[in-house]
PDB file of C-alpha atoms in Angstrom:
ATOM      1  CA  GLY A   1     -14.967  -6.020   5.443  1.00  0.00           C
ATOM      2  CA  GLN A   2     -13.836  -2.669   4.179  1.00  0.00           C
ATOM      3  CA  SER A   3     -14.675  -0.825   0.974  1.00  0.00           C
ATOM      4  CA  LEU A   4     -13.314   2.429  -0.393  1.00  0.00           C
ATOM      5  CA  GLU A   5     -14.377   4.570  -3.329  1.00  0.00           C
ATOM      6  CA  GLN A   6     -12.301   7.158  -5.123  1.00  0.00           C
ATOM      7  CA  PRO A   7     -12.389   8.516  -8.689  1.00  0.00           C
ATOM      8  CA  SER A   8     -10.388   6.486 -11.177  1.00  0.00           C
ATOM      9  CA  GLU A   9      -8.882   9.439 -13.047  1.00  0.00           C
ATOM     10  CA  VAL A  10      -8.427  13.183 -12.557  1.00  0.00           C
ATOM     11  CA  THR A  11      -6.793  15.709 -14.883  1.00  0.00           C
ATOM     12  CA  ALA A  12      -5.586  19.102 -13.700  1.00  0.00           C
ATOM     13  CA  VAL A  13      -3.465  21.970 -14.982  1.00  0.00           C
ATOM     14  CA  GLU A  14       0.020  22.717 -13.743  1.00  0.00           C
ATOM     15  CA  GLY A  15      -0.090  25.318 -10.973  1.00  0.00           C
ATOM     16  CA  ALA A  16      -3.714  24.604 -10.115  1.00  0.00           C
ATOM     17  CA  ILE A  17      -5.319  22.918  -7.108  1.00  0.00           C
ATOM     18  CA  VAL A  18      -6.877  19.460  -7.241  1.00  0.00           C
ATOM     19  CA  GLN A  19      -8.928  17.533  -4.688  1.00  0.00           C
ATOM     20  CA  ILE A  20      -9.144  13.740  -4.682  1.00  0.00           C
ATOM     21  CA  ASN A  21     -12.076  12.403  -2.687  1.00  0.00           C
ATOM     22  CA  CYS A  22     -12.385   9.119  -0.856  1.00  0.00           C
ATOM     23  CA  THR A  23     -15.385   7.549   0.839  1.00  0.00           C
ATOM     24  CA  TYR A  24     -15.152   4.415   2.889  1.00  0.00           C
ATOM     25  CA  GLN A  25     -17.183   1.808   4.708  1.00  0.00           C
ATOM     26  CA  THR A  26     -15.539  -0.132   7.479  1.00  0.00           C
ATOM     27  CA  SER A  27     -15.825  -1.294  11.067  1.00  0.00           C
ATOM     28  CA  GLY A  28     -13.195  -0.681  13.698  1.00  0.00           C
ATOM     29  CA  PHE A  29     -11.981   2.466  11.931  1.00  0.00           C
ATOM     30  CA  TYR A  30      -8.760   4.036  13.163  1.00  0.00           C
ATOM     31  CA  GLY A  31      -7.711   6.416  10.427  1.00  0.00           C
ATOM     32  CA  LEU A  32      -7.304   7.283   6.773  1.00  0.00           C
ATOM     33  CA  SER A  33      -3.981   7.356   4.941  1.00  0.00           C
ATOM     34  CA  TRP A  34      -2.893   8.574   1.540  1.00  0.00           C
ATOM     35  CA  TYR A  35      -0.138   7.121  -0.637  1.00  0.00           C
ATOM     36  CA  GLN A  36       1.442   8.267  -3.888  1.00  0.00           C
ATOM     37  CA  GLN A  37       2.639   5.831  -6.546  1.00  0.00           C
ATOM     38  CA  HIS A  38       4.455   6.815  -9.717  1.00  0.00           C
ATOM     39  CA  ASP A  39       4.232   4.477 -12.704  1.00  0.00           C
ATOM     40  CA  GLY A  40       6.414   1.430 -12.135  1.00  0.00           C
ATOM     41  CA  GLY A  41       7.291   2.478  -8.609  1.00  0.00           C
ATOM     42  CA  ALA A  42       6.293   1.529  -5.108  1.00  0.00           C
ATOM     43  CA  PRO A  43       3.706   3.457  -3.076  1.00  0.00           C
ATOM     44  CA  THR A  44       5.055   6.093  -0.721  1.00  0.00           C
ATOM     45  CA  PHE A  45       3.246   7.270   2.389  1.00  0.00           C
ATOM     46  CA  LEU A  46       1.930  10.853   2.245  1.00  0.00           C
ATOM     47  CA  SER A  47      -0.326  11.467   5.231  1.00  0.00           C
ATOM     48  CA  TYR A  48      -2.523  10.031   7.945  1.00  0.00           C
ATOM     49  CA  ASN A  49      -5.668  11.408   9.572  1.00  0.00           C
ATOM     50  CA  ALA A  50      -7.082   9.875  12.722  1.00  0.00           C
ATOM     51  CA  LEU A  51      -9.126  12.877  13.838  1.00  0.00           C
ATOM     52  CA  ASP A  52     -11.547  15.128  11.970  1.00  0.00           C
ATOM     53  CA  GLY A  53     -10.014  18.090  10.253  1.00  0.00           C
ATOM     54  CA  LEU A  54      -7.301  19.163   7.906  1.00  0.00           C
ATOM     55  CA  GLU A  55      -3.642  18.137   8.111  1.00  0.00           C
ATOM     56  CA  GLU A  56      -1.197  20.155   6.035  1.00  0.00           C
ATOM     57  CA  THR A  57       2.206  18.993   4.829  1.00  0.00           C
ATOM     58  CA  GLY A  58       3.728  21.441   2.388  1.00  0.00           C
ATOM     59  CA  ARG A  59       1.750  21.502  -0.846  1.00  0.00           C
ATOM     60  CA  PHE A  60      -0.313  18.492   0.222  1.00  0.00           C
ATOM     61  CA  SER A  61      -3.192  18.539   2.702  1.00  0.00           C
ATOM     62  CA  SER A  62      -5.473  15.743   3.829  1.00  0.00           C
ATOM     63  CA  PHE A  63      -8.915  16.010   5.377  1.00  0.00           C
ATOM     64  CA  LEU A  64     -11.071  13.582   7.319  1.00  0.00           C
ATOM     65  CA  SER A  65     -14.681  13.577   8.440  1.00  0.00           C
ATOM     66  CA  ARG A  66     -15.319  10.474  10.531  1.00  0.00           C
ATOM     67  CA  SER A  67     -19.046  11.137  10.787  1.00  0.00           C
ATOM     68  CA  ASP A  68     -19.337  11.239   6.986  1.00  0.00           C
ATOM     69  CA  SER A  69     -16.832   8.401   6.366  1.00  0.00           C
ATOM     70  CA  TYR A  70     -15.156  10.764   3.940  1.00  0.00           C
ATOM     71  CA  GLY A  71     -11.766  12.215   3.294  1.00  0.00           C
ATOM     72  CA  TYR A  72      -9.847  14.010   0.609  1.00  0.00           C
ATOM     73  CA  LEU A  73      -6.331  14.788  -0.501  1.00  0.00           C
ATOM     74  CA  LEU A  74      -5.689  18.341  -1.644  1.00  0.00           C
ATOM     75  CA  LEU A  75      -2.721  19.087  -3.858  1.00  0.00           C
ATOM     76  CA  GLN A  76      -1.807  22.736  -4.371  1.00  0.00           C
ATOM     77  CA  GLU A  77       0.501  24.434  -6.853  1.00  0.00           C
ATOM     78  CA  LEU A  78       0.475  21.326  -8.999  1.00  0.00           C
ATOM     79  CA  GLN A  79       3.723  20.317 -10.644  1.00  0.00           C
ATOM     80  CA  MET A  80       4.275  17.918 -13.524  1.00  0.00           C
ATOM     81  CA  LYS A  81       6.012  15.532 -11.112  1.00  0.00           C
ATOM     82  CA  ASP A  82       2.737  15.184  -9.195  1.00  0.00           C
ATOM     83  CA  SER A  83       1.399  13.053 -12.048  1.00  0.00           C
ATOM     84  CA  ALA A  84       0.947   9.712 -10.303  1.00  0.00           C
ATOM     85  CA  SER A  85      -1.676   7.456  -8.766  1.00  0.00           C
ATOM     86  CA  TYR A  86      -2.985   8.386  -5.343  1.00  0.00           C
ATOM     87  CA  PHE A  87      -4.445   5.773  -3.027  1.00  0.00           C
ATOM     88  CA  CYS A  88      -6.572   6.309   0.010  1.00  0.00           C
ATOM     89  CA  ALA A  89      -6.296   3.566   2.607  1.00  0.00           C
ATOM     90  CA  VAL A  90      -8.192   2.831   5.803  1.00  0.00           C
ATOM     91  CA  LEU A  91      -6.546   1.541   8.926  1.00  0.00           C
ATOM     92  CA  ALA A  92      -9.143  -0.592  10.656  1.00  0.00           C
ATOM     93  CA  GLY A  93      -9.682  -3.769  12.576  1.00  0.00           C
ATOM     94  CA  ARG A  94     -10.517  -5.170  15.952  1.00  0.00           C
ATOM     95  CA  GLY A  95      -7.535  -6.608  17.771  1.00  0.00           C
ATOM     96  CA  TYR A  96      -5.106  -6.050  14.925  1.00  0.00           C
ATOM     97  CA  GLN A  97      -5.297  -3.119  12.585  1.00  0.00           C
ATOM     98  CA  LYS A  98      -4.753  -3.628   8.883  1.00  0.00           C
ATOM     99  CA  VAL A  99      -4.499  -1.185   6.028  1.00  0.00           C
ATOM    100  CA  THR A 100      -6.909  -1.671   3.120  1.00  0.00           C
ATOM    101  CA  PHE A 101      -6.238   0.312  -0.036  1.00  0.00           C
ATOM    102  CA  GLY A 102      -8.641   1.845  -2.525  1.00  0.00           C
ATOM    103  CA  ILE A 103      -8.188   1.254  -6.250  1.00  0.00           C
ATOM    104  CA  GLY A 104      -6.336   4.520  -6.694  1.00  0.00           C
ATOM    105  CA  THR A 105      -6.884   7.775  -8.588  1.00  0.00           C
ATOM    106  CA  LYS A 106      -4.626   8.429 -11.554  1.00  0.00           C
ATOM    107  CA  LEU A 107      -3.775  12.114 -11.602  1.00  0.00           C
ATOM    108  CA  GLN A 108      -2.535  13.623 -14.840  1.00  0.00           C
ATOM    109  CA  VAL A 109      -1.055  17.100 -14.628  1.00  0.00           C
ATOM    110  CA  ILE A 110      -1.065  18.919 -17.952  1.00  0.00           C
ATOM    111  CA  PRO A 111       0.846  22.086 -18.927  1.00  0.00           C
TER     112      PRO A 111
ATOM    113  CA  SER B   1      17.754   4.486   9.424  1.00  0.00           C
ATOM    114  CA  GLN B   2      15.452   1.717   8.336  1.00  0.00           C
ATOM    115  CA  THR B   3      15.600   0.228   4.870  1.00  0.00           C
ATOM    116  CA  ILE B   4      13.639  -2.468   3.110  1.00  0.00           C
ATOM    117  CA  HIS B   5      15.063  -4.627   0.348  1.00  0.00           C
ATOM    118  CA  GLN B   6      13.072  -6.731  -2.047  1.00  0.00           C
ATOM    119  CA  TRP B   7      14.302  -8.908  -4.878  1.00  0.00           C
ATOM    120  CA  PRO B   8      14.284  -9.727  -7.679  1.00  0.00           C
ATOM    121  CA  ALA B   9      12.958  -6.614  -9.411  1.00  0.00           C
ATOM    122  CA  THR B  10      11.500  -8.523 -12.338  1.00  0.00           C
ATOM    123  CA  LEU B  11      10.775 -12.170 -12.904  1.00  0.00           C
ATOM    124  CA  VAL B  12       9.363 -14.189 -15.792  1.00  0.00           C
ATOM    125  CA  GLN B  13       8.302 -17.694 -14.823  1.00  0.00           C
ATOM    126  CA  PRO B  14       6.480 -20.467 -16.701  1.00  0.00           C
ATOM    127  CA  VAL B  15       3.145 -21.770 -15.486  1.00  0.00           C
ATOM    128  CA  GLY B  16       3.614 -24.562 -12.968  1.00  0.00           C
ATOM    129  CA  SER B  17       7.045 -23.446 -11.833  1.00  0.00           C
ATOM    130  CA  PRO B  18       7.849 -22.575  -8.197  1.00  0.00           C
ATOM    131  CA  LEU B  19       8.276 -19.072  -6.836  1.00  0.00           C
ATOM    132  CA  SER B  20      10.309 -17.519  -4.072  1.00  0.00           C
ATOM    133  CA  LEU B  21      10.400 -13.784  -3.422  1.00  0.00           C
ATOM    134  CA  GLU B  22      12.425 -12.415  -0.546  1.00  0.00           C
ATOM    135  CA  CYS B  23      12.133  -9.274   1.519  1.00  0.00           C
ATOM    136  CA  THR B  24      14.416  -8.067   4.292  1.00  0.00           C
ATOM    137  CA  VAL B  25      14.243  -5.075   6.582  1.00  0.00           C
ATOM    138  CA  GLU B  26      17.239  -3.414   8.202  1.00  0.00           C
ATOM    139  CA  GLY B  27      17.564  -0.961  11.045  1.00  0.00           C
ATOM    140  CA  THR B  28      14.606  -2.077  13.142  1.00  0.00           C
ATOM    141  CA  SER B  29      13.537  -4.985  15.306  1.00  0.00           C
ATOM    142  CA  ASN B  30      10.347  -7.016  15.330  1.00  0.00           C
ATOM    143  CA  PRO B  31       8.682  -5.153  12.461  1.00  0.00           C
ATOM    144  CA  ASN B  32       5.238  -5.974  11.192  1.00  0.00           C
ATOM    145  CA  LEU B  33       5.676  -7.327   7.661  1.00  0.00           C
ATOM    146  CA  TYR B  34       3.233  -7.477   4.759  1.00  0.00           C
ATOM    147  CA  TRP B  35       2.956  -8.882   1.253  1.00  0.00           C
ATOM    148  CA  TYR B  36       0.693  -7.045  -1.195  1.00  0.00           C
ATOM    149  CA  ARG B  37      -0.118  -7.762  -4.823  1.00  0.00           C
ATOM    150  CA  GLN B  38      -1.127  -5.158  -7.379  1.00  0.00           C
ATOM    151  CA  ALA B  39      -2.681  -6.201 -10.662  1.00  0.00           C
ATOM    152  CA  ALA B  40      -2.087  -3.878 -13.616  1.00  0.00           C
ATOM    153  CA  GLY B  41      -3.960  -0.614 -13.099  1.00  0.00           C
ATOM    154  CA  ARG B  42      -5.529  -1.796  -9.867  1.00  0.00           C
ATOM    155  CA  GLY B  43      -5.250  -1.254  -6.140  1.00  0.00           C
ATOM    156  CA  LEU B  44      -3.186  -3.158  -3.644  1.00  0.00           C
ATOM    157  CA  GLN B  45      -4.480  -6.437  -2.288  1.00  0.00           C
ATOM    158  CA  LEU B  46      -3.157  -7.635   1.052  1.00  0.00           C
ATOM    159  CA  LEU B  47      -1.950 -11.242   0.776  1.00  0.00           C
ATOM    160  CA  PHE B  48      -0.178 -11.961   4.075  1.00  0.00           C
ATOM    161  CA  TYR B  49       0.933 -10.181   7.194  1.00  0.00           C
ATOM    162  CA  SER B  50       3.198 -11.166  10.046  1.00  0.00           C
ATOM    163  CA  VAL B  51       3.652  -9.729  13.530  1.00  0.00           C
ATOM    164  CA  GLY B  52       6.543 -12.005  14.500  1.00  0.00           C
ATOM    165  CA  ILE B  53       8.744 -14.963  13.568  1.00  0.00           C
ATOM    166  CA  GLY B  54       6.648 -17.877  12.396  1.00  0.00           C
ATOM    167  CA  GLN B  55       3.407 -15.895  12.757  1.00  0.00           C
ATOM    168  CA  ILE B  56       1.684 -15.596   9.402  1.00  0.00           C
ATOM    169  CA  SER B  57      -1.873 -14.507   8.683  1.00  0.00           C
ATOM    170  CA  SER B  58      -3.388 -15.070   5.273  1.00  0.00           C
ATOM    171  CA  GLU B  59      -5.928 -12.683   3.848  1.00  0.00           C
ATOM    172  CA  VAL B  60      -6.791 -14.337   0.559  1.00  0.00           C
ATOM    173  CA  PRO B  61      -6.977 -18.092  -0.103  1.00  0.00           C
ATOM    174  CA  GLN B  62      -4.731 -18.935  -3.043  1.00  0.00           C
ATOM    175  CA  ASN B  63      -1.792 -21.040  -4.100  1.00  0.00           C
ATOM    176  CA  LEU B  64       0.680 -18.680  -2.443  1.00  0.00           C
ATOM    177  CA  SER B  65       2.245 -19.036   0.988  1.00  0.00           C
ATOM    178  CA  ALA B  66       4.451 -16.884   3.173  1.00  0.00           C
ATOM    179  CA  SER B  67       7.077 -17.579   5.783  1.00  0.00           C
ATOM    180  CA  ARG B  68       9.072 -15.546   8.273  1.00  0.00           C
ATOM    181  CA  PRO B  69      12.133 -17.598   9.191  1.00  0.00           C
ATOM    182  CA  GLN B  70      13.937 -14.664  10.793  1.00  0.00           C
ATOM    183  CA  ASP B  71      12.802 -11.477  12.498  1.00  0.00           C
ATOM    184  CA  ARG B  72      13.450  -9.220   9.526  1.00  0.00           C
ATOM    185  CA  GLN B  73      12.976 -11.659   6.654  1.00  0.00           C
ATOM    186  CA  PHE B  74       9.712 -12.334   4.864  1.00  0.00           C
ATOM    187  CA  ILE B  75       9.384 -14.810   2.001  1.00  0.00           C
ATOM    188  CA  LEU B  76       6.556 -15.293  -0.483  1.00  0.00           C
ATOM    189  CA  SER B  77       6.393 -18.694  -2.155  1.00  0.00           C
ATOM    190  CA  SER B  78       4.396 -20.824  -4.493  1.00  0.00           C
ATOM    191  CA  LYS B  79       4.824 -24.464  -5.451  1.00  0.00           C
ATOM    192  CA  LYS B  80       3.118 -24.094  -8.836  1.00  0.00           C
ATOM    193  CA  LEU B  81       2.469 -20.717 -10.420  1.00  0.00           C
ATOM    194  CA  LEU B  82      -0.746 -19.902 -12.282  1.00  0.00           C
ATOM    195  CA  LEU B  83      -1.207 -17.324 -15.029  1.00  0.00           C
ATOM    196  CA  SER B  84      -3.375 -15.353 -12.605  1.00  0.00           C
ATOM    197  CA  ASP B  85      -0.393 -14.958 -10.251  1.00  0.00           C
ATOM    198  CA  SER B  86       1.100 -12.349 -12.567  1.00  0.00           C
ATOM    199  CA  GLY B  87       1.328  -8.927 -10.973  1.00  0.00           C
ATOM    200  CA  PHE B  88       3.395  -6.474  -8.998  1.00  0.00           C
ATOM    201  CA  TYR B  89       4.339  -7.895  -5.595  1.00  0.00           C
ATOM    202  CA  LEU B  90       5.185  -5.473  -2.848  1.00  0.00           C
ATOM    203  CA  CYS B  91       6.637  -6.105   0.565  1.00  0.00           C
ATOM    204  CA  ALA B  92       6.059  -3.525   3.284  1.00  0.00           C
ATOM    205  CA  TRP B  93       6.868  -3.008   6.931  1.00  0.00           C
ATOM    206  CA  SER B  94       5.598  -0.951   9.834  1.00  0.00           C
ATOM    207  CA  PRO B  95       6.838  -0.532  13.403  1.00  0.00           C
ATOM    208  CA  ALA B  96       5.514  -2.968  15.953  1.00  0.00           C
ATOM    209  CA  GLY B  97       3.624  -1.840  19.011  1.00  0.00           C
ATOM    210  CA  THR B  98       2.213   1.327  17.460  1.00  0.00           C
ATOM    211  CA  VAL B  99      -0.812   2.269  15.460  1.00  0.00           C
ATOM    212  CA  ASN B 100       0.457   1.221  12.052  1.00  0.00           C
ATOM    213  CA  TYR B 101      -0.658   4.109   9.992  1.00  0.00           C
ATOM    214  CA  GLY B 102       2.317   4.457   7.661  1.00  0.00           C
ATOM    215  CA  TYR B 103       3.712   1.544   5.714  1.00  0.00           C
ATOM    216  CA  THR B 104       7.108   1.634   4.027  1.00  0.00           C
ATOM    217  CA  PHE B 105       7.175  -0.378   0.828  1.00  0.00           C
ATOM    218  CA  GLY B 106       9.988  -2.141  -0.925  1.00  0.00           C
ATOM    219  CA  SER B 107      10.667  -1.448  -4.588  1.00  0.00           C
ATOM    220  CA  GLY B 108       8.542  -4.394  -5.689  1.00  0.00           C
ATOM    221  CA  THR B 109       8.864  -7.456  -7.910  1.00  0.00           C
ATOM    222  CA  ARG B 110       7.119  -7.483 -11.245  1.00  0.00           C
ATOM    223  CA  LEU B 111       6.145 -11.110 -11.898  1.00  0.00           C
ATOM    224  CA  THR B 112       4.990 -12.326 -15.283  1.00  0.00           C
ATOM    225  CA  VAL B 113       3.777 -15.905 -15.514  1.00  0.00           C
ATOM    226  CA  VAL B 114       3.887 -17.224 -19.080  1.00  0.00           C
TER     227      VAL B 114
END
């Protein structure tokens, strides 16, 4: 099966940079995704990394190291609206790929 | 453009009552469909997925079942609800025939079993 670890809570100041780490254990690994979920809402897809390295999308960047089974989500120029839960998720499987989610990191942005 | 609809938004049901949650996708054909459950303050647990009409795979043994009577319709059911079935139920879809790295979720159904 798959397992993922990420911090349960992170607090950061508005305008700052925050990094949310994710380590995983899985077989048949394809890639690592990140999702954002505001309280009471549905998760929304942020990014996907299949290859090692950094992918940048505006203020958000995501990194993957396949050899270390590790990735992170980097949020820059934090805004109050970035307060949400962030889930890493592995796409893995032999024959059919499924997405398994971590427990999520609750990010609180403070003034 | 593709859209996903899920209803109802909230539901309060007594223990032992039946359940039916419906999800439909528009603007695409033969999507992969998924049911997830999220307990309060927890991650998302995959319950069922479907790659085509009548094709259902179950991830977690439980008193829930799923059906896909039409290409873009996915239904989650239970004959008798338990207190432990309370949670946030999310339907999601992804394109068929590709590496399914990005799921699009419906708005969810918050189920409280009393």
